[in-house]
mmCIF file of C-alpha atoms in Angstrom:
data_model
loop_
_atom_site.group_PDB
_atom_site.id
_atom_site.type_symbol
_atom_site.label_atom_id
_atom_site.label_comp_id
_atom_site.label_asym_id
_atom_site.label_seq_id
_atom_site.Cartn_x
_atom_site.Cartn_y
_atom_site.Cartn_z
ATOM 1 C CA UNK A 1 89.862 61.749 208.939
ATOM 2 C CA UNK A 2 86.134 61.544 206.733
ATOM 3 C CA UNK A 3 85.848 65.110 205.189
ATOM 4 C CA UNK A 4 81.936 64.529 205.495
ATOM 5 C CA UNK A 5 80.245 61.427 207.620
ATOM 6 C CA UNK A 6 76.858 61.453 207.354
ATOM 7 C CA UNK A 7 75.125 59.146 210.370
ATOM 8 C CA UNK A 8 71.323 58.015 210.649
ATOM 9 C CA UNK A 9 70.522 61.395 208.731
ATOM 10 C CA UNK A 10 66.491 61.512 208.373
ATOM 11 C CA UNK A 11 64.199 64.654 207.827
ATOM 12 C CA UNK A 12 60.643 65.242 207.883
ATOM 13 C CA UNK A 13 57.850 67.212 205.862
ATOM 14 C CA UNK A 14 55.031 66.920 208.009
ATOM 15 C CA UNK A 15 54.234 63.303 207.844
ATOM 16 C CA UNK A 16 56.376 62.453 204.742
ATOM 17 C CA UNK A 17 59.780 61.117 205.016
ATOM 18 C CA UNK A 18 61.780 62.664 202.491
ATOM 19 C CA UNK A 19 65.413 61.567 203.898
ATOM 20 C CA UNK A 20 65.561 57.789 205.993
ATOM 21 C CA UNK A 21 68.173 56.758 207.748
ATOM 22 C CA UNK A 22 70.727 58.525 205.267
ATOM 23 C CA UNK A 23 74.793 57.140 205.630
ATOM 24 C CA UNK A 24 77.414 58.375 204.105
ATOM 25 C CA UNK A 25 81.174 59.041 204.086
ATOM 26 C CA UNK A 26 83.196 61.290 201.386
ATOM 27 C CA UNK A 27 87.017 61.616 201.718
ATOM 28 C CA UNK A 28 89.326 64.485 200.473
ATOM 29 C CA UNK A 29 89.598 64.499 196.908
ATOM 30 C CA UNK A 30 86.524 62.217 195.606
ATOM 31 C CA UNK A 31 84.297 62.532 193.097
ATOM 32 C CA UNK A 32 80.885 60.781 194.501
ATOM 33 C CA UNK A 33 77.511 60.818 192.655
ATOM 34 C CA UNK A 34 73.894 60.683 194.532
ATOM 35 C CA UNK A 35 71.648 59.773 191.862
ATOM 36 C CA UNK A 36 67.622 58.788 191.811
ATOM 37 C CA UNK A 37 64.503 59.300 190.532
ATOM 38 C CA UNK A 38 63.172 62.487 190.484
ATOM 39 C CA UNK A 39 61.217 62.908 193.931
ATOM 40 C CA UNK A 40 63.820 60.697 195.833
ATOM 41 C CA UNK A 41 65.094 63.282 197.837
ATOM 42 C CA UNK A 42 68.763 63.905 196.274
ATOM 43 C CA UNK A 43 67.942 67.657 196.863
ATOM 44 C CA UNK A 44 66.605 67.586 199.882
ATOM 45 C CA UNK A 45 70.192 65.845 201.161
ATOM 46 C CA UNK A 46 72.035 69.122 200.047
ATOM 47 C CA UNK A 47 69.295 71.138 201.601
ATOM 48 C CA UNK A 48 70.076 69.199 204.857
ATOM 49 C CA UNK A 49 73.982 69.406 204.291
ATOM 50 C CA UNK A 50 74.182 73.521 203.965
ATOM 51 C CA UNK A 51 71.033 73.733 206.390
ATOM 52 C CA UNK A 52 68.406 74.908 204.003
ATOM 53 C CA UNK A 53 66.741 72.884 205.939
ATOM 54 C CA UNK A 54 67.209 70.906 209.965
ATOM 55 C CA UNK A 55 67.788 67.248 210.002
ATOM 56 C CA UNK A 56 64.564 65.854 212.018
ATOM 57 C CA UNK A 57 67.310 63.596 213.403
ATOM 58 C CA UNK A 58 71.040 62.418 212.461
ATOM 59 C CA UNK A 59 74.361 63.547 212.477
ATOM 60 C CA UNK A 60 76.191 65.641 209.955
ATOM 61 C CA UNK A 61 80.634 65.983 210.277
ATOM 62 C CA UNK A 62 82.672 67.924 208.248
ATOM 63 C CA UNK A 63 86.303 67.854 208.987
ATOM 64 C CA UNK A 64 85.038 66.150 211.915
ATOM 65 C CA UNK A 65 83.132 69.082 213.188
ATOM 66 C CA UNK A 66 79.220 68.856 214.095
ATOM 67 C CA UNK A 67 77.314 71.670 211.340
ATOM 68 C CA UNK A 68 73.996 69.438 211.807
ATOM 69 C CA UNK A 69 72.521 72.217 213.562
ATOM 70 C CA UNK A 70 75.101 75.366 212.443
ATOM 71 C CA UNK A 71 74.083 78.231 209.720
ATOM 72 C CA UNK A 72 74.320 78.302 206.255
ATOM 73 C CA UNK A 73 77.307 81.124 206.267
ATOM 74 C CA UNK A 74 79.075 78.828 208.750
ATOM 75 C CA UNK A 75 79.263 75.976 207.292
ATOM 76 C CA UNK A 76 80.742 77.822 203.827
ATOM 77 C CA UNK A 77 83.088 79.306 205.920
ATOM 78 C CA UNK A 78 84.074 75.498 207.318
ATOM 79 C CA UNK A 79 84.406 74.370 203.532
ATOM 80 C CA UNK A 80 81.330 73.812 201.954
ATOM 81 C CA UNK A 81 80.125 75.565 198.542
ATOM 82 C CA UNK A 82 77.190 74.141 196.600
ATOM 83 C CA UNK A 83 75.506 75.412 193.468
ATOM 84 C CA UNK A 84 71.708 74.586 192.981
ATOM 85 C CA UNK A 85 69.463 72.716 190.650
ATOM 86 C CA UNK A 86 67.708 76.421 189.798
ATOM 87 C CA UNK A 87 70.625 78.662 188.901
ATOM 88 C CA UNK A 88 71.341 81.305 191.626
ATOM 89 C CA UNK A 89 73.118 83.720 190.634
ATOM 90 C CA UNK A 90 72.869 87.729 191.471
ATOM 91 C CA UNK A 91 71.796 88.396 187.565
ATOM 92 C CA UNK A 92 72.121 92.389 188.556
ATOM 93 C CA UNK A 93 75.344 91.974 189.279
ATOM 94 C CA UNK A 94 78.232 91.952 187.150
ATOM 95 C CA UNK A 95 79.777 88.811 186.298
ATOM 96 C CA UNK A 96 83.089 90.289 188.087
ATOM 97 C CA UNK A 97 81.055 91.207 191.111
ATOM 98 C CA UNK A 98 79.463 88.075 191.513
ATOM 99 C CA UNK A 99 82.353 86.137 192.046
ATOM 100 C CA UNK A 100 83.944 89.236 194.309
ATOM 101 C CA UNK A 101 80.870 88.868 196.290
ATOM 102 C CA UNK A 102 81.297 85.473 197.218
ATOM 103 C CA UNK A 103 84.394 86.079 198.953
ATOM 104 C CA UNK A 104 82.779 88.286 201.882
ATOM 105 C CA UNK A 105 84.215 85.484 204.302
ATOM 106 C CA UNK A 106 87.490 86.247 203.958
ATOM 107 C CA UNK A 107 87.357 90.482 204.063
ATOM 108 C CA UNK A 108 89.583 91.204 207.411
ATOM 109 C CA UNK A 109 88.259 94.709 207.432
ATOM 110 C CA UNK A 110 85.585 96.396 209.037
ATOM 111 C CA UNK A 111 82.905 99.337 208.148
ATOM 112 C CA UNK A 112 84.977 102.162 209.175
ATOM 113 C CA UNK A 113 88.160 101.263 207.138
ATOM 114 C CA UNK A 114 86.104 100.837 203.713
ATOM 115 C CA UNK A 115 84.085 104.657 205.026
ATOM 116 C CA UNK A 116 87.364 106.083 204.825
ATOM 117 C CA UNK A 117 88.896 104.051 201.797
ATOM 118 C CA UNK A 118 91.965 102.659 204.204
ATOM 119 C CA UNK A 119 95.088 101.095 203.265
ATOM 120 C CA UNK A 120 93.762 97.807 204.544
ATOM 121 C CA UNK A 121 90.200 98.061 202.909
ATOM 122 C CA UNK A 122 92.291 98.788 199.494
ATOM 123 C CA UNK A 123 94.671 96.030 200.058
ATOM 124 C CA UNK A 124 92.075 93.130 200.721
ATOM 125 C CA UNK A 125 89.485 94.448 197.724
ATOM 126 C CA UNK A 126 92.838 94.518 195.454
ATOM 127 C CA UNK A 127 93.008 90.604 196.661
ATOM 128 C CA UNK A 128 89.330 89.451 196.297
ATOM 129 C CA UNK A 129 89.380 91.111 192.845
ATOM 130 C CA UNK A 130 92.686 89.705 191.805
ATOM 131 C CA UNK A 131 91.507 86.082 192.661
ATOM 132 C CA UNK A 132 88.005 86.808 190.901
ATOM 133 C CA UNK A 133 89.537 87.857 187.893
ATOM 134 C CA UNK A 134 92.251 84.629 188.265
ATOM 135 C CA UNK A 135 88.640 82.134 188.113
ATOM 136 C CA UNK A 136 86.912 84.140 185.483
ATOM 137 C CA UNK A 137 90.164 83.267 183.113
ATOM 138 C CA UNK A 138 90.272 79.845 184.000
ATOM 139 C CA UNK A 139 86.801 79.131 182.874
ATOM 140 C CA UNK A 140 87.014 81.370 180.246
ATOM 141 C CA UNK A 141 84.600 83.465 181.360
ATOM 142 C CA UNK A 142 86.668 87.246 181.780
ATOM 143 C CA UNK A 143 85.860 88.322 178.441
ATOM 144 C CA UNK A 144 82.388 89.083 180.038
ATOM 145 C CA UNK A 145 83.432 89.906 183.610
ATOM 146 C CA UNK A 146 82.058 93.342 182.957
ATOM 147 C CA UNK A 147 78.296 91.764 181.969
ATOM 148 C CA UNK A 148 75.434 91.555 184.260
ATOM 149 C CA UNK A 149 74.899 87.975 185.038
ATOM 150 C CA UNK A 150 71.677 88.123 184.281
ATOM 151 C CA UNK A 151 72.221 88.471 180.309
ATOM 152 C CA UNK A 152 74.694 85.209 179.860
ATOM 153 C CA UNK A 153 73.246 82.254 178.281
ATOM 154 C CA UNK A 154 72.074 79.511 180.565
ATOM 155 C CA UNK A 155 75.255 77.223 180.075
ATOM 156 C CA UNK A 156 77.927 80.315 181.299
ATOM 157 C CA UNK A 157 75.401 81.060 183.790
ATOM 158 C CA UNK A 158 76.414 77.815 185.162
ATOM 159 C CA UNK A 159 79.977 78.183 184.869
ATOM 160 C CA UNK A 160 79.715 81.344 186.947
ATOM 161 C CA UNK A 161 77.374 79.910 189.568
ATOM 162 C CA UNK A 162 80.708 77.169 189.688
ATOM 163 C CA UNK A 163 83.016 79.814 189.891
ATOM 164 C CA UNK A 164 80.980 81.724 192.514
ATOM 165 C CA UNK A 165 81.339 78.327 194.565
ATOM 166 C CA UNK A 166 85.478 78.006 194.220
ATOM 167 C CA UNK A 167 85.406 81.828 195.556
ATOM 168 C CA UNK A 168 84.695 80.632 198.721
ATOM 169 C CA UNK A 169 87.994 77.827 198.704
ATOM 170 C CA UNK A 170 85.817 74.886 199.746
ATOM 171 C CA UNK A 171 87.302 71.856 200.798
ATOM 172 C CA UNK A 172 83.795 70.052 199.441
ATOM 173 C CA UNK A 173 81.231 71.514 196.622
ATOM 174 C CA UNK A 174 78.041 70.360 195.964
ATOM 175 C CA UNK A 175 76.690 70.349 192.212
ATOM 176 C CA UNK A 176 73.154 70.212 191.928
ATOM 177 C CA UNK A 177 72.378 68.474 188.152
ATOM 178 C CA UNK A 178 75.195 70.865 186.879
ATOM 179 C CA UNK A 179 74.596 69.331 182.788
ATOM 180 C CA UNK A 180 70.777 70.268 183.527
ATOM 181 C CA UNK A 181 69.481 71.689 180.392
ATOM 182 C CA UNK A 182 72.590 70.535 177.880
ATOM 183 C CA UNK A 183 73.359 68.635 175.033
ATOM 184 C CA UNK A 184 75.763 65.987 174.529
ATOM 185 C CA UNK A 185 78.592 68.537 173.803
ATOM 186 C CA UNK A 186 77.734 70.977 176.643
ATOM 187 C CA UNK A 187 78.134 67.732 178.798
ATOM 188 C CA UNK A 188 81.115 66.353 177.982
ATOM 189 C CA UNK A 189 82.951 69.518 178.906
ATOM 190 C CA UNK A 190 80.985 69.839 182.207
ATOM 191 C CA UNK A 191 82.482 66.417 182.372
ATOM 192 C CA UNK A 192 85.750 67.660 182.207
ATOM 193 C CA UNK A 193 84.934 70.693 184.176
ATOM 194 C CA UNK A 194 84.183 68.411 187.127
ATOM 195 C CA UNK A 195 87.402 66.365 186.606
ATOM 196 C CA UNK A 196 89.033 70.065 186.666
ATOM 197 C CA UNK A 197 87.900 71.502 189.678
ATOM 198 C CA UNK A 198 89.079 67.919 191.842
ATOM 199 C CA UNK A 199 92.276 68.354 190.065
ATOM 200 C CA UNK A 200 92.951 72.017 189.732
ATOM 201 C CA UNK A 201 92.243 73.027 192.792
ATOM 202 C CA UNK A 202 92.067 69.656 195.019
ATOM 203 C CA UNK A 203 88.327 70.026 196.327
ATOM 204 C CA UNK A 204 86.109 66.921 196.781
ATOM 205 C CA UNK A 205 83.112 66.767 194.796
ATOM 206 C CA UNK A 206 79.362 65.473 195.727
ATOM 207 C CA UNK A 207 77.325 65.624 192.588
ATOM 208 C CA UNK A 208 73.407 65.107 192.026
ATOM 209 C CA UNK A 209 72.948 64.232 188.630
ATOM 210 C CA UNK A 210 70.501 62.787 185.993
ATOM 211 C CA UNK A 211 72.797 62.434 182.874
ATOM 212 C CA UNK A 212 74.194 59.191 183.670
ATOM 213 C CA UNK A 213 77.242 60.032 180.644
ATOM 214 C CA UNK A 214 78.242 62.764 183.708
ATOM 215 C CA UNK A 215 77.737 60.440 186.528
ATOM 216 C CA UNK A 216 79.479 57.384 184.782
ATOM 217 C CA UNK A 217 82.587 59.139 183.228
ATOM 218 C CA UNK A 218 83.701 61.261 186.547
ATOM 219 C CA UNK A 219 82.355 59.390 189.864
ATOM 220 C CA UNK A 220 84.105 57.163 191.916
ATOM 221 C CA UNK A 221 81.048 56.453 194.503
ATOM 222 C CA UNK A 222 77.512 56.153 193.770
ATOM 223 C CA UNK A 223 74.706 56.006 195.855
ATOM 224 C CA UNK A 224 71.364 55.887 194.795
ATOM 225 C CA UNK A 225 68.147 57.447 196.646
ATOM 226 C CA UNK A 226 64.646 56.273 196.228
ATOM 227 C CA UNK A 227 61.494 57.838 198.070
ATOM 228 C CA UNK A 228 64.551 59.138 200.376
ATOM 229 C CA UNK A 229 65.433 55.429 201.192
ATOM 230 C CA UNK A 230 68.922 54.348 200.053
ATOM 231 C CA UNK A 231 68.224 51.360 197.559
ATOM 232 C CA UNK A 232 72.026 50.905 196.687
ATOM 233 C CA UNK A 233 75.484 52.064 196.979
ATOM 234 C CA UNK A 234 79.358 51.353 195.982
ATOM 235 C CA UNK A 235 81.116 51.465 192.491
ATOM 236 C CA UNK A 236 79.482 52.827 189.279
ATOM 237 C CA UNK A 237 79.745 49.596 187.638
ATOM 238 C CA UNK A 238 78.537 47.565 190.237
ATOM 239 C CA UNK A 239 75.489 50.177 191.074
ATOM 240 C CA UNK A 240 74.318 50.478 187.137
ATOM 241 C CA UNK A 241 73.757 46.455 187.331
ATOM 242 C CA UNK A 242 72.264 46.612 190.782
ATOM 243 C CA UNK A 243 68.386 45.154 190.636
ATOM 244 C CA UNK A 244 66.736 47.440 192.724
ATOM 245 C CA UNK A 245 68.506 50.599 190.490
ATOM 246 C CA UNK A 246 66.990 49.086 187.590
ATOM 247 C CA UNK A 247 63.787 48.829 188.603
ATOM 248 C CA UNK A 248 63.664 52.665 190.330
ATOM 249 C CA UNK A 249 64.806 53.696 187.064
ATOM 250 C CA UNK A 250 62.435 51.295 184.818
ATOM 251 C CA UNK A 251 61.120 53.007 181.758
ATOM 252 C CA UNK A 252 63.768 55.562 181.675
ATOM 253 C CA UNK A 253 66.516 56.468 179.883
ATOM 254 C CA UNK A 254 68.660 57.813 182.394
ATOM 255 C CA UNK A 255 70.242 54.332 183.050
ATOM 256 C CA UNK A 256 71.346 54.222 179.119
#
């Protein structure tokens, strides 16, 4: 079974079309890339998938279950974690906390047991914070658990906006132009990063991205959006050569 189909997927802003006719199909495990110009309406797809926003028409499976029209907390709890082009993260939070926080799906219990500090209140916060701390030290990040977010630099503010999204065990997570803002460095261990989270902890991976270094070295699947219109699709080789591509992307460097 398709761990996300995507059918006929379009969306609407007032009289603009920023989504047509959208297709697509990622399997357990895969790495696939959505690239495009800026304006072509890569964001807007992820918007559509964790329903920021309602498809004006189309169909939208995960595990072969409908979420087209389902909630935001929902469709996490189905599976699906993103992070977004804007960092989100609660910056008066601790670093610790943040990631804690992001596990509220899978507390079993309930307002009176955490009034009265119950065994089973103690026993699942002793679990959320156990597996917190476990991501923090795999992405190097528990030597400032205790920080507030909001005082990391912008690259570990990243990394914990990543984390946050593994906190939820997704079966798919959505990176929104996760190298944004780095240098050539900073990207080649996002690269690896990516490559990690597929590997480490077996989730698939759909990835917006303008640093075509990123895109090239981890995807599998590309498909590329223009003015929301698909202009072309398949292997990274293939798409990087594809005539239309080149001429969306004409004048810039993001095809080097």
């Amino acid at each position: 079974m398709d761990l996300l189909k995507i059918t006929g997927l379009t969306h609407y802003f007032g009289g603009l079309r920023a989504i047509s006719d959208f297709e697509l199909t990622v399997n357990s495990g895969e790495i696939y890339g959505i690239i495009g110009p800026n304006g072509s309406g890569k964001t807007t797809l992820f918007n559509l998938i964790t329903a920021v926003y309602r498809a004006t028409s189309g169909s939208i499976l995960f595990k072969g279950t409908e979420i087209t029209t389902m909630s935001s907390d929902r469709i996490n709890a189905l599976g699906i974690a993103r992070t977004f082009q804007n960092i989100r993260v609660f910056n008066g939070l601790s670093v610790l906390d943040n990631v804690r926080v992001a596990q509220f799906n899978k507390f079993q219990y309930n307002i009176l047991e955490a009034l009265f500090n119950l065994k089973s209140f103690k026993k699942d916060e002793a679990l959320v914070t156990e597996r917190a701390w476990e991501l923090l030290k795999s992405f190097n990040l528990d030597h400032r658990a205790y920080d507030l977010a909001g005082t990391l630099p912008y690259g570990l503010r990243r990394y914990l906006e990543i984390v946050r999204a593994l906190a939820t065990e997704p079966s798919l997570v959505l990176l929104d132009e996760p190298a944004a803002g780095m240098n050539q460095v900073e990207i080649s261990k996002m690269i690896e990063t990516v490559k990690d989270i597929r590997n480490k902890y077996g989730v698939a991976v759909l990835v917006i991205e303008h640093q075509m270094s990123l895109i090239m070295g981890i995807c599998e699947k590309l498909k590329v959006l223009d003015f929301g219109v698909t202009i072309a699709g398949g292997l990274p080789k293939d798409v990087r050569k594809d005539a239309k591509v080149l001429e969306a992307y004409l004048g810039s460097e993001v095809m080097d």
